[in-house]
Coordinates of C-alpha atoms in Angstrom, one line a residue:
X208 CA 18.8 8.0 -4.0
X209 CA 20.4 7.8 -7.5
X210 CA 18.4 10.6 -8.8
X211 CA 19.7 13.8 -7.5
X212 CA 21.6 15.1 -10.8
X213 CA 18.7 14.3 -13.2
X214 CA 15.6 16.8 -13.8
X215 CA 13.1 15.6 -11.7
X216 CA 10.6 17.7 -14.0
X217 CA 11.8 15.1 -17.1
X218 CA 11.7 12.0 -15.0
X219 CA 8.4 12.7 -13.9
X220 CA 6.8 12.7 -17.6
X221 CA 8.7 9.4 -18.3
X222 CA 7.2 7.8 -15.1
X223 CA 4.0 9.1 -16.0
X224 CA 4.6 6.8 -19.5
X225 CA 6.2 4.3 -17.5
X226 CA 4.1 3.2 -14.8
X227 CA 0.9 4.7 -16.3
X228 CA -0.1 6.8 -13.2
X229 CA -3.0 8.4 -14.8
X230 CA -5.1 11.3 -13.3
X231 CA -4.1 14.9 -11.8
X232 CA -0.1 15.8 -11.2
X233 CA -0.5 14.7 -7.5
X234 CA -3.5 12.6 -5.7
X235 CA -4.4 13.3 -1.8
X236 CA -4.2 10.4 0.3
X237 CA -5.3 10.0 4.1
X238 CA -2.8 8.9 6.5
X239 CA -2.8 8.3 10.2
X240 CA -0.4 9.9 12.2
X241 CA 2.3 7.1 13.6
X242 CA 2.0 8.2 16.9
X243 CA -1.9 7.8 17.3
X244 CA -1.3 4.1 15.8
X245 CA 1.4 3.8 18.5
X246 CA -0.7 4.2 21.2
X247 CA -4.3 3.4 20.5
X248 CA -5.3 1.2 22.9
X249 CA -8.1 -1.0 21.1
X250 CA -7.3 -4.4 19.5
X251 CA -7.8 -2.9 16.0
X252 CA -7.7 -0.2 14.4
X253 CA -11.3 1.8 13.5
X254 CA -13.0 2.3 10.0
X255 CA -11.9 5.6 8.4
X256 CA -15.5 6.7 9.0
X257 CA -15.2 6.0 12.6
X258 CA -11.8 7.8 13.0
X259 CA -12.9 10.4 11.2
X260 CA -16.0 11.5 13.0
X261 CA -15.4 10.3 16.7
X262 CA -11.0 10.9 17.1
X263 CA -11.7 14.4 15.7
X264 CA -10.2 16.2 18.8
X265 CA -7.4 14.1 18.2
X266 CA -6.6 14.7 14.8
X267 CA -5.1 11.7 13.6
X268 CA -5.6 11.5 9.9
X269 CA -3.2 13.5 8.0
X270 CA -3.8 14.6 3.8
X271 CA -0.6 14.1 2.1
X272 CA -0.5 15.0 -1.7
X273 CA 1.7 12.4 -3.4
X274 CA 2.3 13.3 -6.7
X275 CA 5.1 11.6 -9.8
X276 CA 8.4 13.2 -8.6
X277 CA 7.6 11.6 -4.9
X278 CA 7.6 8.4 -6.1
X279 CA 10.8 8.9 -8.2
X280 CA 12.4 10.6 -6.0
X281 CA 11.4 8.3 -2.7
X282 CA 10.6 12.1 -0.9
X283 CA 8.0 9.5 1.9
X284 CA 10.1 6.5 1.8
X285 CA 11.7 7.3 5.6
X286 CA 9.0 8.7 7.2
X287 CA 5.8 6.8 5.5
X288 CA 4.6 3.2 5.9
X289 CA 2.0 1.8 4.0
X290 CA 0.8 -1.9 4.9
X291 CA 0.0 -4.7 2.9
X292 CA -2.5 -7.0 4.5
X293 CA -5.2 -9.1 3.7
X294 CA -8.9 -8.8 5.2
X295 CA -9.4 -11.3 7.2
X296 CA -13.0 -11.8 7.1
X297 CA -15.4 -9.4 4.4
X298 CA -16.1 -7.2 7.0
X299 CA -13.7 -7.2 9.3
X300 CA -9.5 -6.9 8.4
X301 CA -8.6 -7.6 11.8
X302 CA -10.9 -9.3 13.8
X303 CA -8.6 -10.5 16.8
X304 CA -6.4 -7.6 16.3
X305 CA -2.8 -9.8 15.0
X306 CA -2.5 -7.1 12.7
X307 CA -2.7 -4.0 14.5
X308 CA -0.4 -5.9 17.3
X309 CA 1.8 -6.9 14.5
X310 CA 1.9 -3.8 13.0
X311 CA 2.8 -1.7 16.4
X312 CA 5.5 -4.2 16.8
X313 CA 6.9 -2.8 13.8
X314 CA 6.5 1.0 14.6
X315 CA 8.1 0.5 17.8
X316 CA 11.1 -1.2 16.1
X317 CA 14.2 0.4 15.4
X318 CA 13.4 0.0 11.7
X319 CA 9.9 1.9 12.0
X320 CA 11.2 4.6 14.7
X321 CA 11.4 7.1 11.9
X322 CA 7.8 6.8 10.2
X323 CA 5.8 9.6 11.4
X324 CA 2.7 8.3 8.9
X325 CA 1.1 5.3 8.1
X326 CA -1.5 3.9 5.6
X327 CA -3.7 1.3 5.7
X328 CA -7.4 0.6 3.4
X329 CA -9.4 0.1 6.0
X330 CA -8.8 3.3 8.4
X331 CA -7.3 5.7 5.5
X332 CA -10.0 5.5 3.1
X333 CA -13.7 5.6 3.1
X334 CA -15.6 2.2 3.7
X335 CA -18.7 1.1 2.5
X336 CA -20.1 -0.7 5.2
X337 CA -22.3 -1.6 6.1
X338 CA -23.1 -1.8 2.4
X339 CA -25.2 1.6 1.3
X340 CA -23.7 3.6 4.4
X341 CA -21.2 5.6 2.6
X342 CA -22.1 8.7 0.9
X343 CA -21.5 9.8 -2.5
X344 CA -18.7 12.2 -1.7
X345 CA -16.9 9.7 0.3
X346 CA -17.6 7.1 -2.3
X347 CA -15.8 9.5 -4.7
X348 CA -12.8 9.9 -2.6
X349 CA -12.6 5.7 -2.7
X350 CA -12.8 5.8 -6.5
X351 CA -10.0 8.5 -6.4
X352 CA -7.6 7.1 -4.2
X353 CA -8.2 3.4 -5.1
X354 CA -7.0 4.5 -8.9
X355 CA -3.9 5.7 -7.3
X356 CA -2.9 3.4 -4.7
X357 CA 0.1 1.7 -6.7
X358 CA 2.0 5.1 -6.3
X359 CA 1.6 4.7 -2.4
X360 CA 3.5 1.1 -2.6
X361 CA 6.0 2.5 -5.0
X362 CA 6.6 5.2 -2.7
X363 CA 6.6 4.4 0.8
X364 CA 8.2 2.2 3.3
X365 CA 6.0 -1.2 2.7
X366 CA 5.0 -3.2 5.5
X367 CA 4.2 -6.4 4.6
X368 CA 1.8 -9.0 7.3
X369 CA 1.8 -12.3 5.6
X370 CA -0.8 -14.7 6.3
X371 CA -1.2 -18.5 5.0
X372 CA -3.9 -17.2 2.5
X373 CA -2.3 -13.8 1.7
X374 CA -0.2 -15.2 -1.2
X375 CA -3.6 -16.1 -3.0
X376 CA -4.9 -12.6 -3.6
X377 CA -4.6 -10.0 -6.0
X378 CA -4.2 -7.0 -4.3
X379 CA -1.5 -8.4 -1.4
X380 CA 0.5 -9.9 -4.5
X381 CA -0.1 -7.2 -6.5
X382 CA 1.3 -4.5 -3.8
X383 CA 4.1 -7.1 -2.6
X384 CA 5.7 -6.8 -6.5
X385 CA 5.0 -2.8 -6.4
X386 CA 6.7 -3.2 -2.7
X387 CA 9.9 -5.0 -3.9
X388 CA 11.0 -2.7 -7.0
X389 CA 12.0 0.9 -7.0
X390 CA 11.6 3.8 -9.7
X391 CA 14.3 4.4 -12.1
X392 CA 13.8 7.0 -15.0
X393 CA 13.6 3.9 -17.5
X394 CA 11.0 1.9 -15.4
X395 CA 11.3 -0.2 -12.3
X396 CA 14.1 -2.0 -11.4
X397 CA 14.6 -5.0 -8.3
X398 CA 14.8 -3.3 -5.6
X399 CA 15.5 -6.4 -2.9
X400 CA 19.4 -6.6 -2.5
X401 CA 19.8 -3.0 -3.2
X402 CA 20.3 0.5 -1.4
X403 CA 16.9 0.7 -2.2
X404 CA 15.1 -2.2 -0.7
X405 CA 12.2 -0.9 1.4
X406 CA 9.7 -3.8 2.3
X407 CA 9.8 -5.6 5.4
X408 CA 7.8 -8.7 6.4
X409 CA 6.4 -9.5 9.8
X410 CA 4.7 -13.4 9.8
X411 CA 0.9 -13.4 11.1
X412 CA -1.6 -15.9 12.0
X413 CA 0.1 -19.6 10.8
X414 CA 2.4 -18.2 8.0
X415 CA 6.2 -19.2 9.1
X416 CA 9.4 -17.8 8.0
X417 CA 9.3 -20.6 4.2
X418 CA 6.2 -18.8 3.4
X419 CA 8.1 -15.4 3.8
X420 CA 11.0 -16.8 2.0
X421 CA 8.0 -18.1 -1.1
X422 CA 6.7 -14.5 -1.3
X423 CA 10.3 -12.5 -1.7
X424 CA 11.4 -15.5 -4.1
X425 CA 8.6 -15.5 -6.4
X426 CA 8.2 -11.3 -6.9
X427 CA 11.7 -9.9 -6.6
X428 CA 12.8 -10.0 -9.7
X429 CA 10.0 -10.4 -11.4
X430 CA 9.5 -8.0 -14.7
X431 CA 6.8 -6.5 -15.2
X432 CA 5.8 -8.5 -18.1
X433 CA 6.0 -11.5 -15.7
X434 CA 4.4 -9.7 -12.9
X435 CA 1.7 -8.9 -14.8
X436 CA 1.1 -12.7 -16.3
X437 CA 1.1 -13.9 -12.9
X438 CA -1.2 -11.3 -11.6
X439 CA -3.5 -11.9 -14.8
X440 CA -4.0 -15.5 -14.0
X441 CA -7.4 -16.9 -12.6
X442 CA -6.2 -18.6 -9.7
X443 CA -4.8 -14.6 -8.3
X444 CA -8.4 -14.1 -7.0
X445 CA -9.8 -10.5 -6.2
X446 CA -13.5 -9.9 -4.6
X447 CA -14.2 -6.6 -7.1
X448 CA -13.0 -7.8 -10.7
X449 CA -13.1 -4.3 -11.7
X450 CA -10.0 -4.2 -9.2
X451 CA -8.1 -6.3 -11.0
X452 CA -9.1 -4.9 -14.8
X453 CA -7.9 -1.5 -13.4
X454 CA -4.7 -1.8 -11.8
X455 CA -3.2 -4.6 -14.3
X456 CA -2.6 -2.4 -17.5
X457 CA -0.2 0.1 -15.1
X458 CA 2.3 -2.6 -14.7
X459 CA 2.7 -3.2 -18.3
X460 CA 2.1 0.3 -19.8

């Protein structure tokens, strides 16, 4: 990484202006340990709830603090994926299990050997269904994490599963532009072509290898100014508008 000689103290206030990652000095995300994702034999993956209450003995959710200087400095980028997906039905990310197949394929490759942690929504952060089940402290820890979740896809290996309708929604486009840029002192800069390129793409469902080709062509080198007038436009549809009116003024500020 091209930031070894710089203060990391000083390039940690001008991200915090940069890419407007408001809140504490670090935020605590939930993460499954790669090995339990590895093995676990279901077709897909439980709720975080679920993991939570009934794989206790096998402790496989990890808290991992990820604060500016991670993300600047890339500190989870070997050994942390997160994945970009899109729910496949309201309740239900995965109902015939493509994407935990999909994304096992990937752990098992030689290019996910060395994650040791991954993230994903629906089993690394509290869920609210069905709707009125969640309590008010895990409804907190949502808020919390949600508000934070751009610094996971700037700072992690990104796994992308791309679907035929995944190019229509806010947060898989959204998390695909975070996904393709890395953190420079002065901003974010393309990462795709680079040392620094750290998204990969597996193809799910119908979606073909010119749909791949779409998704890296239209958010590579996008700006931010761009990103964030494609991303502001109607037809980018999100289910939770208050999604959309939160994230968007990070990628401009």
């Amino acid at each position: 990484w091209p930031l070894s000689g710089i203060s990391i103290t000083r390039v940690a206030m001008e991200m915090l202006s940069k890419l407007s990652l408001q809140g504490g000095d670090s935020c605590t995300f939930f993460m499954l340990d790669a090995a339990f994702v590895r093995t676990f034999p279901g077709k897909s993956l439980p709720f975080f709830q679920e993991i939570r209450d009934d794989y206790a003995t096998e402790e496989p959710l990890i808290e991992v603090a990820l604060d500016y200087a991670d993300v600047v400095k890339g500190t989870h980028i070997e050994t942390t994926l997160a994945v970009s997906h899109r729910w496949m039905q309201p309740d239900d990310p995965d109902p015939d299990g493509e994407q935990l197949k999909a994304l096992k394929g990937f752990l098992n490759s030689p290019a996910g050997k060395k994650i040791e942690r991954v993230w994903i929504d629906s089993a690394c952060m509290p869920q609210d269904l069905p709707k009125g089940s969640r309590s008010a402290e895990d409804a907190a820890a949502f808020k919390r994490m949600l508000k934070e979740v751009n610094r996971l896809y700037l700072g992690t290996t990104v796994l992308i599963l791309l679907d035929m309708s995944y190019v229509s929604r806010f947060w898989t486009q959204f998390e695909s532009w975070l996904a393709m840029q890395f953190a420079m002192p002065d901003g974010l800069k393309p990462a795709v072509g680079t040392k620094n390129e750290r998204h990969h793409i597996v193809c799910i469902q119908n979606a073909g290898e010119s749909l791949k080709s779409a998704l890296v062509d239209l958010w590579a080198a996008k700006t931010p100014d761009e990103a964030h007038d494609i991303l502001s436009k109607p037809d980018v549809t999100v289910t939770n508008l208050s999604d959309k009116e939160g994230q968007l003024p990070k990628i401009k500020a």
